[in-house]
Coordinates of C-alpha atoms and ligand atoms in Angstrom, one line a residue:
M1 CA 0.0 0.0 0.0
S2 CA 1.2 3.5 -0.8
K3 CA 2.6 5.4 2.1
Y4 CA 1.0 8.6 0.7
H5 CA -2.7 9.5 0.2
F6 CA -4.6 12.6 -0.9
L7 CA -7.5 13.2 1.5
K8 CA -10.4 15.6 0.9
V9 CA -11.2 18.1 3.6
E10 CA -14.9 17.6 4.4
K11 CA -15.2 20.4 7.0
I12 CA -13.2 22.5 9.3
V13 CA -14.4 23.1 12.8
R14 CA -13.1 26.0 14.9
E15 CA -12.4 24.5 18.4
T16 CA -10.9 27.6 20.0
P17 CA -9.8 31.0 18.8
D18 CA -6.4 29.5 17.9
S19 CA -7.2 25.9 16.9
I20 CA -9.2 24.0 14.3
S21 CA -10.1 20.4 13.7
V22 CA -9.8 19.3 10.1
H23 CA -12.2 16.5 9.1
F24 CA -10.8 14.4 6.2
E25 CA -13.1 12.1 4.3
Q26 CA -11.9 8.5 4.1
P27 CA -10.9 7.6 0.5
A28 CA -13.8 5.7 -1.1
N29 CA -11.7 2.9 -2.5
Q30 CA -8.8 2.6 0.0
R31 CA -9.9 3.1 3.6
I32 CA -7.0 4.2 5.8
S33 CA -6.8 2.3 9.0
Y34 CA -5.3 3.7 12.2
K35 CA -5.1 3.3 15.9
S36 CA -6.3 5.7 18.6
G37 CA -3.4 7.9 19.6
Q38 CA -1.7 7.9 16.3
F39 CA -0.9 11.0 14.2
L40 CA -1.1 12.0 10.6
T41 CA 1.8 13.8 8.8
L42 CA 0.5 16.4 6.4
L43 CA 2.5 17.6 3.4
V44 CA 1.5 21.2 2.9
P45 CA 2.8 23.5 0.2
V46 CA 3.6 26.9 1.8
N47 CA 5.3 29.6 -0.2
G48 CA 6.4 27.2 -2.9
K49 CA 7.9 24.6 -0.5
T50 CA 6.3 21.4 0.8
E51 CA 6.4 21.4 4.5
R52 CA 5.7 18.3 6.6
R53 CA 4.0 18.5 10.0
S54 CA 2.6 15.8 12.2
Y55 CA -0.8 16.3 14.0
S56 CA -2.4 13.8 16.3
M57 CA -5.9 12.5 15.4
C58 CA -8.7 13.3 17.8
S59 CA -11.1 11.0 15.9
S60 CA -11.8 7.4 17.0
P61 CA -11.4 4.7 14.3
I62 CA -14.2 2.8 16.2
S63 CA -16.9 5.5 16.4
E64 CA -16.1 7.9 13.5
N65 CA -15.8 7.6 9.8
N66 CA -13.6 10.7 9.1
L67 CA -10.0 11.1 10.1
V68 CA -9.8 14.3 12.1
V69 CA -6.7 16.1 13.2
T70 CA -6.6 19.2 15.4
V71 CA -4.2 22.0 14.6
K72 CA -3.3 24.6 17.1
R73 CA -1.8 27.9 15.9
V74 CA 1.9 28.2 16.8
E75 CA 3.3 31.6 17.0
G76 CA 5.4 32.1 13.8
G77 CA 4.5 28.5 12.7
K78 CA 4.3 28.5 8.9
V79 CA 2.0 25.4 8.6
S80 CA -0.2 25.8 11.6
N81 CA -1.0 29.4 10.6
F82 CA -1.6 28.4 7.0
L83 CA -4.0 25.7 7.9
N84 CA -5.8 27.9 10.5
D85 CA -6.2 30.8 8.0
Q86 CA -6.3 29.3 4.5
L87 CA -7.4 25.7 4.4
K88 CA -10.9 25.3 3.0
P89 CA -13.5 22.4 2.8
G90 CA -13.0 20.6 -0.5
A91 CA -9.2 21.0 -0.5
L92 CA -7.1 17.9 -1.2
V93 CA -4.2 17.4 1.3
E94 CA -1.4 14.9 0.9
V95 CA -0.9 12.8 4.0
M96 CA 1.4 10.0 5.0
E97 CA 0.1 6.7 6.5
P98 CA -0.9 7.2 10.1
M99 CA 2.0 6.5 12.5
G100 CA 2.9 6.5 16.2
T101 CA 3.2 4.2 19.1
F102 CA 1.2 6.1 21.7
T103 CA -1.7 3.8 21.2
I104 CA -4.1 1.6 23.0
E105 CA -5.6 -1.8 22.0
P106 CA -9.2 -1.8 22.8
N107 CA -10.5 -5.1 24.3
A108 CA -14.2 -5.6 25.0
D109 CA -13.4 -8.1 27.7
K110 CA -11.4 -5.7 29.8
Q111 CA -12.6 -3.9 32.9
R112 CA -10.0 -1.2 33.5
H113 CA -9.5 2.5 34.4
I114 CA -7.9 4.6 31.7
I115 CA -6.5 7.9 33.2
L116 CA -5.6 10.5 30.6
I117 CA -3.5 13.5 31.6
G118 CA -3.2 16.3 29.1
A119 CA -2.7 20.0 28.6
G120 CA -3.5 22.3 25.7
S121 CA -3.6 20.5 22.4
G122 CA -2.0 17.4 24.1
I123 CA -5.7 16.5 24.6
T124 CA -5.9 15.5 20.9
P125 CA -4.7 11.9 21.0
L126 CA -6.2 11.5 24.4
M127 CA -9.6 12.3 23.0
S128 CA -9.3 9.6 20.4
I129 CA -8.3 7.1 23.1
A130 CA -11.2 8.1 25.4
K131 CA -13.8 7.7 22.6
T132 CA -12.4 4.3 21.6
I133 CA -12.4 2.9 25.1
L134 CA -15.8 4.2 25.9
H135 CA -17.3 2.8 22.8
T136 CA -15.5 -0.6 23.0
E137 CA -15.1 -1.5 26.6
S138 CA -18.5 -1.2 28.3
R139 CA -17.0 -2.2 31.8
S140 CA -14.1 0.2 31.6
R141 CA -14.0 3.8 32.8
V142 CA -12.1 6.9 31.6
S143 CA -10.9 9.8 33.7
V144 CA -9.4 12.9 32.0
L145 CA -7.3 15.5 33.9
Y146 CA -7.1 18.4 31.5
G147 CA -5.1 21.6 32.0
N148 CA -5.6 24.9 30.1
R149 CA -5.0 28.6 30.5
N150 CA -8.7 29.7 30.6
E151 CA -12.1 28.5 29.5
Q152 CA -11.7 29.9 26.0
S153 CA -8.6 27.8 25.4
I154 CA -10.3 24.5 26.2
I155 CA -10.3 22.4 23.1
F156 CA -13.3 20.0 22.8
K157 CA -15.0 21.7 25.7
E158 CA -18.5 20.9 24.4
E159 CA -17.7 17.5 23.0
L160 CA -16.2 16.4 26.4
A161 CA -19.3 17.7 28.2
S162 CA -21.7 15.8 25.9
L163 CA -19.5 12.6 26.2
T164 CA -19.7 13.0 30.0
Q165 CA -23.5 13.0 29.8
K166 CA -23.6 10.1 27.2
F167 CA -21.3 7.9 29.2
A168 CA -22.4 9.0 32.7
G169 CA -20.7 7.1 35.4
R170 CA -17.9 5.9 33.0
L171 CA -16.3 9.2 32.0
D172 CA -15.0 12.0 34.3
V173 CA -13.4 15.1 32.9
I174 CA -11.6 17.3 35.5
H175 CA -10.5 20.6 34.2
V176 CA -7.8 22.7 35.7
L177 CA -7.2 26.3 34.6
S178 CA -4.1 28.4 35.2
Q179 CA -5.6 31.8 34.5
P180 CA -9.4 31.4 34.9
A181 CA -12.1 34.1 35.1
S182 CA -13.2 35.0 38.5
S183 CA -16.5 33.0 37.9
W184 CA -14.5 29.7 37.6
T185 CA -15.3 27.2 40.3
G186 CA -13.1 24.3 39.3
H187 CA -9.4 23.5 40.0
I188 CA -7.0 26.4 39.6
G189 CA -3.3 26.0 38.8
R190 CA -0.9 24.2 36.5
L191 CA -0.9 20.5 36.1
N192 CA 2.2 20.0 38.2
Q193 CA 3.2 17.1 40.4
S194 CA 1.3 18.2 43.5
L195 CA -1.9 19.0 41.6
V196 CA -1.8 15.7 39.7
L197 CA -1.3 13.9 43.0
K198 CA -4.2 15.7 44.6
M199 CA -6.5 15.0 41.6
L200 CA -5.6 11.3 41.4
E201 CA -6.3 11.0 45.1
H202 CA -10.0 11.6 44.4
L203 CA -10.3 9.1 41.5
P204 CA -11.5 5.6 42.1
K205 CA -8.7 3.0 42.6
W206 CA -9.0 0.1 40.2
A207 CA -6.5 -2.7 40.0
D208 CA -6.1 -2.5 36.3
T209 CA -5.3 1.2 35.6
E210 CA -3.3 2.6 32.7
Y211 CA -2.1 6.2 32.3
F212 CA -1.6 8.1 29.1
I213 CA 0.1 11.5 29.3
C214 CA 0.4 14.1 26.5
G215 CA 1.3 17.8 26.6
P216 CA 4.2 20.1 26.9
D217 CA 7.4 18.5 28.2
G218 CA 7.4 20.3 31.6
M219 CA 3.8 19.2 32.3
M220 CA 4.6 15.6 31.3
E221 CA 7.6 15.4 33.5
E222 CA 5.6 16.7 36.5
A223 CA 2.9 14.1 35.8
K224 CA 5.4 11.3 35.4
Q225 CA 7.1 12.3 38.7
A226 CA 3.7 12.2 40.4
L227 CA 3.1 8.6 39.1
R228 CA 6.7 7.6 40.2
I229 CA 5.8 8.9 43.7
L230 CA 2.7 6.7 43.6
Q231 CA 5.0 3.8 42.5
I232 CA 3.0 3.1 39.4
P233 CA 4.9 0.5 37.3
S234 CA 6.5 2.2 34.3
E235 CA 4.8 -0.2 31.9
R236 CA 1.4 1.3 32.9
V237 CA 2.5 4.8 32.0
H238 CA 2.5 5.9 28.4
S239 CA 3.5 9.3 27.2
E240 CA 3.8 11.3 24.0
S241 CA 5.8 14.4 23.6
F242 CA 3.9 17.3 22.2
L243 CA 5.0 17.3 18.5
T244 CA 4.8 20.9 17.7
V245 CA 7.5 22.1 15.3
T246 CA 7.8 25.9 15.8
K247 CA 10.8 26.5 13.7
E248 CA 12.4 25.1 10.6
P249 CA 13.7 21.7 11.5
V250 CA 17.3 22.1 12.5
H251 CA 20.3 19.8 12.3
G252 CA 21.2 18.4 15.7
E253 CA 24.8 18.6 17.0
V254 CA 26.9 15.7 15.7
V255 CA 27.7 13.8 18.9
E256 CA 31.1 12.2 19.1
D257 CA 31.3 9.1 21.1
T258 CA 34.3 7.0 22.2
T259 CA 33.5 4.0 19.9
G260 CA 33.7 5.6 16.5
E261 CA 34.4 8.8 14.6
V262 CA 31.8 10.7 12.7
K263 CA 33.3 11.4 9.3
D264 CA 32.3 11.1 5.6
Y265 CA 31.1 7.6 4.8
T266 CA 29.1 6.0 2.0
V267 CA 25.9 4.2 3.2
T268 CA 23.9 1.6 1.4
I269 CA 20.1 2.1 1.6
M270 CA 17.6 -0.5 0.6
Y271 CA 14.2 1.0 0.0
E272 CA 11.2 -0.1 -2.1
G273 CA 13.2 -2.7 -3.9
A274 CA 16.0 -0.4 -4.9
E275 CA 19.6 -0.1 -3.6
Y276 CA 21.1 3.3 -3.2
K277 CA 24.7 4.3 -2.4
V278 CA 24.6 7.6 -0.6
A279 CA 27.7 9.6 0.4
V280 CA 27.0 11.0 3.9
P281 CA 29.2 14.0 4.8
A282 CA 30.1 14.1 8.5
Q283 CA 28.0 17.2 9.2
K284 CA 24.8 15.7 7.7
T285 CA 22.4 13.1 8.8
I286 CA 21.7 10.0 6.6
L287 CA 18.3 11.4 5.8
E288 CA 19.6 14.8 4.7
A289 CA 22.2 13.2 2.5
A290 CA 19.6 10.9 0.9
L291 CA 17.2 13.9 0.3
D292 CA 20.1 15.9 -1.2
N293 CA 20.5 13.0 -3.7
D294 CA 16.7 13.1 -4.5
I295 CA 16.1 9.8 -2.8
D296 CA 12.5 10.2 -1.5
L297 CA 12.8 8.5 1.8
P298 CA 9.9 8.7 4.3
Y299 CA 10.3 11.3 7.1
S300 CA 8.3 13.8 9.0
C301 CA 9.5 15.6 12.2
Q302 CA 13.3 15.4 11.4
S303 CA 14.0 15.5 15.1
G304 CA 14.0 11.9 16.1
M305 CA 10.6 11.9 17.6
C306 CA 8.0 10.5 15.2
T307 CA 9.8 7.4 13.9
A308 CA 8.6 8.1 10.3
C309 CA 12.1 7.7 9.1
M310 CA 12.8 4.4 10.9
G311 CA 15.1 1.8 9.2
K312 CA 17.1 -1.2 10.3
C313 CA 20.8 -1.2 10.4
V314 CA 21.7 -4.6 9.0
S315 CA 25.5 -3.9 8.8
G316 CA 28.0 -1.5 10.2
K317 CA 27.4 1.0 13.0
V318 CA 25.2 4.1 13.2
L319 CA 25.4 6.9 15.8
L320 CA 22.1 8.5 16.8
D321 CA 22.0 12.1 17.9
E322 CA 18.7 11.4 19.6
E323 CA 17.4 8.0 20.8
D324 CA 14.1 9.0 22.5
G325 CA 11.9 8.0 19.6
L326 CA 13.0 4.3 19.8
S327 CA 12.5 1.8 22.5
E328 CA 15.5 0.0 24.1
T329 CA 14.3 -3.2 22.4
E330 CA 14.2 -1.5 19.0
I331 CA 17.7 -0.1 19.4
K332 CA 19.0 -3.5 20.5
Q333 CA 17.4 -5.0 17.3
G334 CA 19.3 -2.5 15.2
Y335 CA 16.6 0.0 14.4
I336 CA 17.7 3.5 13.7
L337 CA 16.2 6.9 12.7
T338 CA 17.8 8.3 9.6
C339 CA 16.9 11.9 10.5
V340 CA 19.3 11.8 13.5
G341 CA 21.6 9.0 12.2
H342 CA 25.2 9.2 11.2
P343 CA 27.3 6.3 9.9
L344 CA 30.3 5.4 12.1
T345 CA 31.7 2.8 9.8
S346 CA 32.2 2.3 6.1
D347 CA 30.0 -0.8 5.8
V348 CA 26.6 0.6 6.9
V349 CA 23.6 -0.9 5.2
I350 CA 20.1 0.3 6.1
E351 CA 16.9 -1.4 5.2
I352 CA 13.7 0.8 5.2
D353 CA 10.3 -0.8 4.9
Ligands
FES401 S1 11.5 12.0 10.7 FE1 10.6 11.9 12.6 S2 12.0 10.5 13.7 FE2 13.0 10.9 11.9

């Protein structure tokens, strides 16, 4: 199946003054399957250059037909501002296959408590997870701890309220605002460690509980620290960094390590049945060198987060500037990210699916 599709915009819903949800129609002849929590990478032509940006889907593959991404305006962001200001229903947008490992497998037999902790547009993948669990697992419950600046900045405010009514007794949404109006009667503050601990204290305690965290890095670290204090096993805690690219993707520092030297090497890349020899200069990543040679490898964030550029190193040694996008097991199995990868030996061979 092709990694790229053109999707038609069915409608655009303004969620808050600075965010929209873009509803894409499923292609009639080739339905795109995805998991709750995954993201779509959009290829958007802005000022004559195609920009790639990844946006989490808020739609549920179980309860909705459309694929829906939510785009929050980023100050100075070329793509988020373009989409917020200029995208219109009927437009065709090129997208890559859905990707991402911040997902949940629904299971109708399960009886569990899913606790979702998010701030700002970090709610987007959590919304998809919430809807999927509520529609699939009739004995499970979902609690959402959701931080925002004020009431106007709450994305999905009405939809969350109507889901809370529809799934009464199985869905709790607890808002916390850092700069609320004086009429606000809910929690006030930032979703930091102490507030997360306080809010969790009031939730029902179920033996089978899973935590999903998405938002700005600082908030995620505070929430994870709270869960460490509660000695929640790490395999029950899932998190996704807030993938907002605010600047042009930049090249990371080339990190020297003690086991090899980063210098110019030629790398062999096996991709879609072809074999390419790519000269990779020391100051470039494998992906940059391949793109310079017009080899159209898959990629998205260019910062080692999204795994769109993942390949397997089947020979030689590769140094990664950034390893966070891969699990320890994947690294042990030889998986690499070409966007942050540099060859350390002359015999590097990379296979890309
Ligand atoms: S392009 Fe996103 S991890 Fe490499």
